[in-house]
Amino acid sequence: MKREDVTEMIVASKIAKKLKWSQIAETVGQSKEWTTAALLGQMTLNEEQAVKVGKLFGLPEEAVALLQVVPYKGSLPTAVPTDPLIYRFYELVSVYGTIFKELIHEEFGDGIMSAIDFRMDLKREPDPAGDRVSITMSGKFLPYKKY
Amino acid sequence: MKREDVTEMIVASKIAKKLKWSQIAETVGQSKEWTTAALLGQMTLNEEQAVKVGKLFGLPEEAVALLQVVPYKGSLPTAVPTDPLIYRFYELVSVYGTIFKELIHEEFGDGIMSAIDFRMDLKREPDPAGDRVSITMSGKFLPYKKY
Amino acid sequence: MKREDVTEMIVASKIAKKLKWSQIAETVGQSKEWTTAALLGQMTLNEEQAVKVGKLFGLPEEAVALLQVVPYKGSLPTAVPTDPLIYRFYELVSVYGTIFKELIHEEFGDGIMSAIDFRMDLKREPDPAGDRVSITMSGKFLPYKKY
Amino acid sequence: MKREDVTEMIVASKIAKKLKWSQIAETVGQSKEWTTAALLGQMTLNEEQAVKVGKLFGLPEEAVALLQVVPYKGSLPTAVPTDPLIYRFYELVSVYGTIFKELIHEEFGDGIMSAIDFRMDLKREPDPAGDRVSITMSGKFLPYKKY
Amino acid sequence: MKREDVTEMIVASKIAKKLKWSQIAETVGQSKEWTTAALLGQMTLNEEQAVKVGKLFGLPEEAVALLQVVPYKGSLPTAVPTDPLIYRFYELVSVYGTIFKELIHEEFGDGIMSAIDFRMDLKREPDPAGDRVSITMSGKFLPYKKY
Amino acid sequence: MKREDVTEMIVASKIAKKLKWSQIAETVGQSKEWTTAALLGQMTLNEEQAVKVGKLFGLPEEAVALLQVVPYKGSLPTAVPTDPLIYRFYELVSVYGTIFKELIHEEFGDGIMSAIDFRMDLKREPDPAGDRVSITMSGKFLPYKKY
Amino acid sequence: MKREDVTEMIVASKIAKKLKWSQIAETVGQSKEWTTAALLGQMTLNEEQAVKVGKLFGLPEEAVALLQVVPYKGSLPTAVPTDPLIYRFYELVSVYGTIFKELIHEEFGDGIMSAIDFRMDLKREPDPAGDRVSITMSGKFLPYKKY
Amino acid sequence: MKREDVTEMIVASKIAKKLKWSQIAETVGQSKEWTTAALLGQMTLNEEQAVKVGKLFGLPEEAVALLQVVPYKGSLPTAVPTDPLIYRFYELVSVYGTIFKELIHEEFGDGIMSAIDFRMDLKREPDPAGDRVSITMSGKFLPYKKY
Amino acid sequence: MKREDVTEMIVASKIAKKLKWSQIAETVGQSKEWTTAALLGQMTLNEEQAVKVGKLFGLPEEAVALLQVVPYKGSLPTAVPTDPLIYRFYELVSVYGTIFKELIHEEFGDGIMSAIDFRMDLKREPDPAGDRVSITMSGKFLPYKKY
Amino acid sequence: MKREDVTEMIVASKIAKKLKWSQIAETVGQSKEWTTAALLGQMTLNEEQAVKVGKLFGLPEEAVALLQVVPYKGSLPTAVPTDPLIYRFYELVSVYGTIFKELIHEEFGDGIMSAIDFRMDLKREPDPAGDRVSITMSGKFLPYKKY
């Protein structure tokens, strides 16, 4: 059994039980963003969380153990994603990449926004011209060291 | 002369004049995010904006005309970016791509977040453990049509 | 079970039952274009449609549930398609890509043709020199926002 | 001098003279779709057309000669286009590729839609919910020969 | 069952029965070139041909049905083939590609040689310095339409 | 100066002088197929041929010397060609690659068709349903050695 | 069953029986280089050799038949090999490729070293500074034909 | 000036002066294989050698200095070479890669053949059936360390 | 059974038995770095080590035999790794590659750092600002030979 | 002028003046590792450092300004490096990537080694069996946040 098999079991069980990620997140006791990432094989659960998830989805013991092992991350089958929703985010990196770079360097100097010490909040933004998806990403700024 | 040549002129002049993107944005009369994107060759200026930019950076007439032509977008030299700052955003798409997909579909159904009817706000988030980069992206949700 | 398995079941059953996509579309109550896309794993069915499709092809319950989950889209095994019929469309993008871009920008300004708020109509165009394939695509124009 | 240099001259002159492709097409005496393709280096002009174009844009004799030579076709810098407008068409091939294949084969049998004996018509489709881009493509059906 | 499975069955049965493609072609009633292409999953058989092939190789009914469905074409596992025999043909395209282009355009004008309305004849050419492979390809010339 | 520069000079001069490859081939004293390959930078000329070509196109001495140096072969800018005419040949390799392999092995055993001890003949095949391009390729069969 | 399955059977049996390639070569009656290539799926055995190999490794009849069919050649999973031993050979091609080209052309004129009419001898070269791997490759020179 | 420019100067001068690599090697005082590699930008010359080469080809002082700087190695424009002569060596790696691996491991255990402590000898092998290219490569065996 | 299957068995058993690599290394009698590499399929064990590992993880005899066979090395599924931890090392090569090159050449002359005669030591470096990962790599310098 | 042009000027001047990176580092007042990275276009200098560097190499004012602008990082021309010295580091990532991952996760839990808060020390390690290259890398461990 591999972590991808655990992910597949969770997804199948979630569909069968008609659960929502936000409900699952409450069980796990973390945000819906982190919980979804963890259950889709991108984050590591601690023992308590893994046991809860195991119960919720009826997972075998081996799967519960695998949820506590650091996974090989990366959730996409190709370097340039084909799914239109995910592609739009890739397009934002392609079109706005150098813009992110310029504005962060102007504000902070040479360094990066951490993708590890990072949190994300995704919510609906009501709008009369059609509701909007609003995503706020917050990552620690890490300056390059001189030595 | 091509649009990339105009971008290069602007960047060289900006360094020589020690201008900031936020100052330039005030001249243009748009947000610093949109202005930076436009002057780095990703957006189209109207005539009034192009003339202002031309004066600010001392651009020749041909360059001012080119700023008003829709550019071929895409600001990165490779499909997977090598620059560490920009790569972190690509990594977010790679790691969180399916998570974005799940959560947006859970909230909105089948469709995408527009990367066109889109705005972005990048700011510093003070934090005692080290300041953070905060980026809020807002895109209209576009549902797939059945027909 | 994955969505691809459902697609494979549908295709096998369609061959065995000698059904046509246009007949299936009548059962589903949508156009043949949308119905084919949905049953080949590119669109999401609602519960009523999924149940009808399940009956028509004798699908198990799990498959009927999967038809109602938003799929990971993209129907081709390689970035540049090898099948001659599909390649011709890729060739049109390669040869006419910048032409589409110029003419849409001339007519509408900077923005894109939506591939989401989109419909398509494919029909036979009788012609004494050999019948023709006629495809009409209609997508909402989405202008880039300034902010 | 290469054909790309001629394309660049034409584009620069078009911007300077504020000409539209539809006006240029009238001078050439062909549709705006074909004319744009030809002047962006994808089609071959005959002598009469090349001379007219040369006059319109003030091209040197060598450029006028090159317009009459069959070009190496393909208008995009990368196999997967980065420009959002052009990418949407690539996305249509990726998502709808097998759908085009199924429906054309159902209607016509094994064969392809010609991308050579082909014409295209791009126009604005007024719509109260936002105007739409309408593209009609018509290509001769070419059946595979048995021998 | 997929078309590739049918191909694999045919190849295994052909080896076991020590049949030659030229013998099989006689049963099918087409040239050995077309027959080999069809049985290796690149062409579509009609019902009569499929039934004959099914008997010859002892195929199940589902396989006989699949032989009558238009396949997803493309017979190679990689974009640049690794097999030395097949690579030599790729090399011919790489080295002689622009030469084919120049000579066909010189003789016919702008257009292509059809790969659909196409036939091929492969035979041994006896030669005292070592026998030669002779391949004659004949494809209809398709001129680009102006419109 | 590089061989590509010589190719470019020859092509420019050929257009200016309105020469045909078949006429040039007569001057060189070889077939039009080989001559075109040689002058497009794929073959090596001997001194006598290079001098004739130099006179015909008015090339400088350095160019005449370069024509006698073995070139780095390969005439296409990308691994999968974008030009529709050349792509059709790549498609033939993709679709018929394993077919070539089967039929040559059936006739000759394990080995390849040489792409070096090779000649080609390209001609017009008149046909009431539209003239055809006929290409005959003849390559020595080279069997694998056992040792 | 496919040729790769036969290769896998042979490799597993070879490990279990602790056989060496040089011993196997004696059974087959060819050099160890050719024998290893053949049993790893790169060459074709005749009936006598295949029967011997079948007995030695206890292969089923279908496997013995497959050893006599010309395989699809190419033994590496990626275009640029990741295994350090094999990569060193790729590196030699990368670093010395143009050097091979220059020296072979200087000695022989335009043409290639055959990779088909080819033999190889790999042996240990004792050396006080550490033993060396010595590989001698001998391939027939094939000159380009003029025609 | 870059090392590639020095390579180009040397190649142009070599053609003009009708020098052979074997003659140049005598001047440099190394083998023709190493000398060709060095002058095509793959190896580093010492001061004495660089000065000799500078005189022989009439190079400016800056070029002579650059010949003594370690170059960025790799002599081919693409990962899979297009030139037929060089491709044959790549094909040998592709077809014989795992064979090299098996035989070297059988003889020496786990480790590699060095591509650094390496020498090569290329010569003509007269043969009544056509002369052969003979290449002997000798590299030190480097065993993997356990620690 | 293949080496990857052995790796998978070991990893599953290690999770079930809650063993640490450092503990396993003690059993094997080598460093934790080498032991981890060997058990993840990158190095070859001798008989004694393989037997110990077989007992520790309860492996079948065939797996114990496979641990003693030189594996096809390379532990990553893609050329550019997607896992953030592993990517950071790839990024170091991308950003510091030419820096490694300059400094090693300045210190040692032309040559390389061996990746075969190589050892590595990974340890925690306590630091009040957050503990650090410290990796020391030591590889023999191998100078290029002149010959 | 672009940053790459500044890098090229510095490298040319360094060769002409026979300077060593360690000497230059003393002038700049940082380690030789950081200094080399900065002057090869991977790091940003402050004003004082840039002025010193400008004097040392005789750079124009525009170049001195560019040294203070954050560069687009990534020092290699291809995703898989061709230079043997640099490739060895890529090979280490390929072979040891999952080993780094296992050992860092065992010691620290889920997270990464920073490539930003990072320092490196490269030195000669004398060894009677041949001197060794010793590289010590130290990066802050960054744990994934749960939220």
Short mmCIF file of C-alpha atoms in Angstrom, two decimals, chain A residues 48-117:
data_model
loop_
_atom_site.label_atom_id
_atom_site.label_comp_id
_atom_site.label_asym_id
_atom_site.label_seq_id
_atom_site.Cartn_x
_atom_site.Cartn_y
_atom_site.Cartn_z
CA GLU A 48 -4.38 11.51 16.99
CA GLN A 49 -5.46 13.07 13.70
CA ALA A 50 -4.68 9.95 11.72
CA VAL A 51 -6.74 7.77 14.07
CA LYS A 52 -9.73 10.14 13.78
CA VAL A 53 -9.46 10.13 10.01
CA GLY A 54 -9.13 6.35 10.01
CA LYS A 55 -12.38 6.03 11.95
CA LEU A 56 -14.23 8.58 9.85
CA PHE A 57 -13.41 6.83 6.57
CA GLY A 58 -13.05 3.24 7.82
CA LEU A 59 -9.39 2.93 6.85
CA PRO A 60 -7.26 -0.16 7.63
CA GLU A 61 -4.44 0.14 10.17
CA GLU A 62 -1.73 0.27 7.49
CA ALA A 63 -3.41 3.32 5.96
CA VAL A 64 -3.59 5.04 9.35
CA ALA A 65 0.15 4.45 9.76
CA LEU A 66 0.88 5.83 6.27
CA LEU A 67 -0.98 9.06 7.06
CA GLN A 68 1.70 9.75 9.68
CA VAL A 69 4.61 9.32 7.26
CA VAL A 70 5.89 12.39 5.42
CA PRO A 71 4.61 12.04 1.83
CA TYR A 72 6.38 12.73 -1.48
CA LYS A 73 4.60 15.99 -2.28
CA GLY A 74 3.31 17.28 -5.62
CA SER A 75 -0.32 16.71 -6.55
CA LEU A 76 -0.34 17.10 -10.33
CA PRO A 77 0.26 14.56 -13.11
CA THR A 78 2.09 16.96 -15.47
CA ALA A 79 4.48 19.91 -15.16
CA VAL A 80 1.95 22.17 -16.89
CA PRO A 81 -1.49 21.20 -15.49
CA THR A 82 -4.27 20.38 -18.00
CA ASP A 83 -7.25 20.89 -15.69
CA PRO A 84 -8.72 24.36 -16.46
CA LEU A 85 -9.24 25.36 -12.81
CA ILE A 86 -5.71 24.44 -11.81
CA TYR A 87 -4.26 25.83 -15.02
CA ARG A 88 -5.60 29.30 -14.16
CA PHE A 89 -3.29 29.33 -11.13
CA TYR A 90 -0.37 28.23 -13.29
CA GLU A 91 -1.28 31.03 -15.70
CA LEU A 92 -1.17 33.51 -12.82
CA VAL A 93 2.40 32.36 -12.07
CA SER A 94 3.29 32.62 -15.75
CA VAL A 95 1.78 36.09 -16.26
CA TYR A 96 2.36 37.59 -12.79
CA GLY A 97 5.58 35.75 -11.80
CA THR A 98 7.93 38.64 -12.49
CA ILE A 99 5.38 41.03 -11.00
CA PHE A 100 5.32 39.11 -7.70
CA LYS A 101 9.11 39.21 -7.83
CA GLU A 102 9.36 42.96 -8.40
CA LEU A 103 6.84 43.95 -5.73
CA ILE A 104 8.14 41.62 -3.04
CA HIS A 105 11.71 42.76 -3.68
CA GLU A 106 10.63 46.41 -3.60
CA GLU A 107 8.93 45.89 -0.24
CA PHE A 108 11.30 43.43 1.42
CA GLY A 109 14.60 43.25 -0.48
CA ASP A 110 16.18 40.05 -1.84
CA GLY A 111 14.55 36.90 -0.50
CA ILE A 112 11.42 34.82 -0.97
CA MET A 113 7.93 34.26 0.41
CA SER A 114 8.03 30.94 2.27
CA ALA A 115 5.83 28.16 0.88
CA ILE A 116 6.44 26.19 4.10
CA ASP A 117 5.73 28.71 6.87
#
